[in-house]
Amino acid sequence: QVQPVESGGGLVQAGGSLRLSCAASGRTFSNYAMGWFCQAPWKERKFVAAIDRSGSSTYYADSVKGRFTISRDNAKNMVYLQMNSLKPEDTAVYYCAVAERSWYSLRYDPNDYASWGQGTQVTVSS
């Protein structure tokens, strides 16, 4: 089973950048698509970005398209989320997640993900 652990969150001014990392344990990491989600206080968890098993295909929420980039390094069992041009509305806890099934590709529904990290806080000040 693949278990993710996020890092890299912090406080940044609007317009700034952060790079989130997700270290995923387990020898079958490269068999699963991965996703990033975020959850602001009092709001539902929402999709941010997804990447397929090989890293050749990605999918983004409209709100982050052109600003965020998801990538993965299967040799290191790592997934990244490069966040540029950050806005105060990006403030949330960001979670890395592993697709529930090995044949799942680019999914935006949180129910299609089985393993979640503990989350990392991103705060963007205006």
mmCIF file of C-alpha atoms in Angstrom:
data_model
loop_
_atom_site.group_PDB
_atom_site.id
_atom_site.type_symbol
_atom_site.label_atom_id
_atom_site.label_comp_id
_atom_site.label_asym_id
_atom_site.label_seq_id
_atom_site.Cartn_x
_atom_site.Cartn_y
_atom_site.Cartn_z
ATOM 1 C CA GLN A 1 0.000 0.000 0.000
ATOM 2 C CA VAL A 2 1.207 3.485 -0.899
ATOM 3 C CA GLN A 3 1.114 6.010 1.944
ATOM 4 C CA PRO A 4 1.748 9.698 1.168
ATOM 5 C CA VAL A 5 3.323 12.350 3.419
ATOM 6 C CA GLU A 6 3.167 16.021 2.405
ATOM 7 C CA SER A 7 5.609 18.832 3.160
ATOM 8 C CA GLY A 8 6.504 22.298 1.924
ATOM 9 C CA GLY A 9 3.573 24.375 3.082
ATOM 10 C CA GLY A 10 3.973 27.757 4.717
ATOM 11 C CA LEU A 11 3.088 31.438 4.744
ATOM 12 C CA VAL A 12 3.635 33.428 1.567
ATOM 13 C CA GLN A 13 2.529 36.791 0.227
ATOM 14 C CA ALA A 14 0.122 37.059 -2.642
ATOM 15 C CA GLY A 15 1.965 36.634 -5.926
ATOM 16 C CA GLY A 16 4.560 34.410 -4.346
ATOM 17 C CA SER A 17 5.392 30.744 -4.910
ATOM 18 C CA LEU A 18 5.569 27.521 -2.944
ATOM 19 C CA ARG A 19 6.529 24.003 -3.873
ATOM 20 C CA LEU A 20 4.733 21.192 -2.104
ATOM 21 C CA SER A 21 6.267 17.750 -1.946
ATOM 22 C CA CYS A 22 4.643 14.392 -1.351
ATOM 23 C CA ALA A 23 6.776 11.423 -0.359
ATOM 24 C CA ALA A 24 4.972 8.170 -1.018
ATOM 25 C CA SER A 25 6.144 4.981 0.618
ATOM 26 C CA GLY A 26 5.563 1.637 -1.038
ATOM 27 C CA ARG A 27 7.199 -0.213 -3.889
ATOM 28 C CA THR A 28 4.122 0.086 -6.125
ATOM 29 C CA PHE A 29 4.092 3.896 -6.225
ATOM 30 C CA SER A 30 4.558 4.048 -9.995
ATOM 31 C CA ASN A 31 1.435 1.907 -10.487
ATOM 32 C CA TYR A 32 -0.922 4.635 -9.281
ATOM 33 C CA ALA A 33 -2.122 8.003 -10.428
ATOM 34 C CA MET A 34 -1.775 10.741 -7.812
ATOM 35 C CA GLY A 35 -3.733 13.842 -6.943
ATOM 36 C CA TRP A 36 -3.584 17.028 -4.923
ATOM 37 C CA PHE A 37 -6.625 18.383 -3.118
ATOM 38 C CA CYS A 38 -7.176 21.309 -0.790
ATOM 39 C CA GLN A 39 -9.589 22.126 1.982
ATOM 40 C CA ALA A 40 -10.249 25.556 3.444
ATOM 41 C CA PRO A 41 -11.913 26.010 6.837
ATOM 42 C CA TRP A 42 -15.635 25.232 6.760
ATOM 43 C CA LYS A 43 -15.438 24.129 3.118
ATOM 44 C CA GLU A 44 -15.433 20.792 1.339
ATOM 45 C CA ARG A 45 -12.251 19.206 0.108
ATOM 46 C CA LYS A 46 -11.764 20.130 -3.546
ATOM 47 C CA PHE A 47 -9.674 18.904 -6.430
ATOM 48 C CA VAL A 48 -6.527 20.796 -7.411
ATOM 49 C CA ALA A 49 -4.512 18.628 -9.805
ATOM 50 C CA ALA A 50 -3.896 15.031 -10.873
ATOM 51 C CA ILE A 51 -1.139 13.178 -12.670
ATOM 52 C CA ASP A 52 -1.151 9.760 -14.301
ATOM 53 C CA ARG A 53 1.153 6.867 -13.417
ATOM 54 C CA SER A 54 3.902 7.779 -15.843
ATOM 55 C CA GLY A 55 3.696 11.529 -15.348
ATOM 56 C CA SER A 56 2.927 12.133 -19.013
ATOM 57 C CA SER A 57 -0.631 13.392 -18.464
ATOM 58 C CA THR A 58 -1.941 15.962 -16.016
ATOM 59 C CA TYR A 59 -5.268 17.558 -15.196
ATOM 60 C CA TYR A 60 -6.012 20.778 -13.296
ATOM 61 C CA ALA A 61 -8.894 22.556 -11.703
ATOM 62 C CA ASP A 62 -9.801 25.678 -13.646
ATOM 63 C CA SER A 63 -8.945 27.840 -10.655
ATOM 64 C CA VAL A 64 -5.271 26.817 -10.726
ATOM 65 C CA LYS A 65 -4.691 26.195 -14.415
ATOM 66 C CA GLY A 66 -1.682 28.162 -15.634
ATOM 67 C CA ARG A 67 -0.467 28.826 -12.081
ATOM 68 C CA PHE A 68 0.130 25.366 -10.592
ATOM 69 C CA THR A 69 2.118 22.471 -11.998
ATOM 70 C CA ILE A 70 1.945 18.878 -10.810
ATOM 71 C CA SER A 71 4.840 16.524 -11.476
ATOM 72 C CA ARG A 72 6.237 13.231 -10.215
ATOM 73 C CA ASP A 73 9.531 11.410 -9.964
ATOM 74 C CA ASN A 74 8.837 7.677 -9.859
ATOM 75 C CA ALA A 75 12.481 6.868 -9.160
ATOM 76 C CA LYS A 76 12.225 8.834 -5.904
ATOM 77 C CA ASN A 77 8.569 8.026 -5.101
ATOM 78 C CA MET A 78 7.812 11.739 -5.071
ATOM 79 C CA VAL A 79 4.998 13.966 -6.301
ATOM 80 C CA TYR A 80 5.264 17.748 -6.423
ATOM 81 C CA LEU A 81 2.945 20.705 -6.721
ATOM 82 C CA GLN A 82 4.613 23.903 -7.880
ATOM 83 C CA MET A 83 2.367 26.794 -6.930
ATOM 84 C CA ASN A 84 3.013 30.178 -8.573
ATOM 85 C CA SER A 85 1.145 33.479 -8.532
ATOM 86 C CA LEU A 86 -0.525 32.491 -5.302
ATOM 87 C CA LYS A 87 -3.718 34.220 -4.245
ATOM 88 C CA PRO A 88 -5.302 34.610 -0.807
ATOM 89 C CA GLU A 89 -8.098 32.300 -1.947
ATOM 90 C CA ASP A 90 -5.522 29.511 -2.355
ATOM 91 C CA THR A 91 -5.202 29.427 1.441
ATOM 92 C CA ALA A 92 -6.063 25.904 2.594
ATOM 93 C CA VAL A 93 -4.662 22.622 3.834
ATOM 94 C CA TYR A 94 -3.268 20.739 0.847
ATOM 95 C CA TYR A 95 -3.455 16.957 0.684
ATOM 96 C CA CYS A 96 -1.696 14.440 -1.489
ATOM 97 C CA ALA A 97 -3.677 11.335 -2.391
ATOM 98 C CA VAL A 98 -3.177 7.988 -4.101
ATOM 99 C CA ALA A 99 -5.718 6.722 -6.621
ATOM 100 C CA GLU A 100 -7.797 3.862 -5.277
ATOM 101 C CA ARG A 101 -7.313 1.582 -8.278
ATOM 102 C CA SER A 102 -4.213 1.082 -10.383
ATOM 103 C CA TRP A 103 -6.220 1.556 -13.589
ATOM 104 C CA TYR A 104 -7.604 4.945 -12.485
ATOM 105 C CA SER A 105 -6.017 7.797 -14.378
ATOM 106 C CA LEU A 106 -6.876 11.477 -13.986
ATOM 107 C CA ARG A 107 -9.644 11.594 -11.390
ATOM 108 C CA TYR A 108 -11.046 14.717 -9.716
ATOM 109 C CA ASP A 109 -13.456 13.009 -7.306
ATOM 110 C CA PRO A 110 -11.935 12.551 -3.813
ATOM 111 C CA ASN A 111 -13.860 9.284 -3.525
ATOM 112 C CA ASP A 112 -11.601 7.832 -6.229
ATOM 113 C CA TYR A 113 -8.590 8.167 -3.938
ATOM 114 C CA ALA A 114 -7.808 5.672 -1.213
ATOM 115 C CA SER A 115 -4.752 6.896 0.714
ATOM 116 C CA TRP A 116 -4.367 10.432 2.010
ATOM 117 C CA GLY A 117 -1.565 12.289 3.706
ATOM 118 C CA GLN A 118 -1.957 14.371 6.839
ATOM 119 C CA GLY A 119 -1.961 17.623 4.868
ATOM 120 C CA THR A 120 0.240 20.697 4.805
ATOM 121 C CA GLN A 121 -1.011 24.230 5.485
ATOM 122 C CA VAL A 122 -0.640 26.904 2.825
ATOM 123 C CA THR A 123 -1.463 30.463 3.849
ATOM 124 C CA VAL A 124 -1.374 33.319 1.350
ATOM 125 C CA SER A 125 -1.502 36.817 2.783
ATOM 126 C CA SER A 126 -2.853 39.774 0.866
#
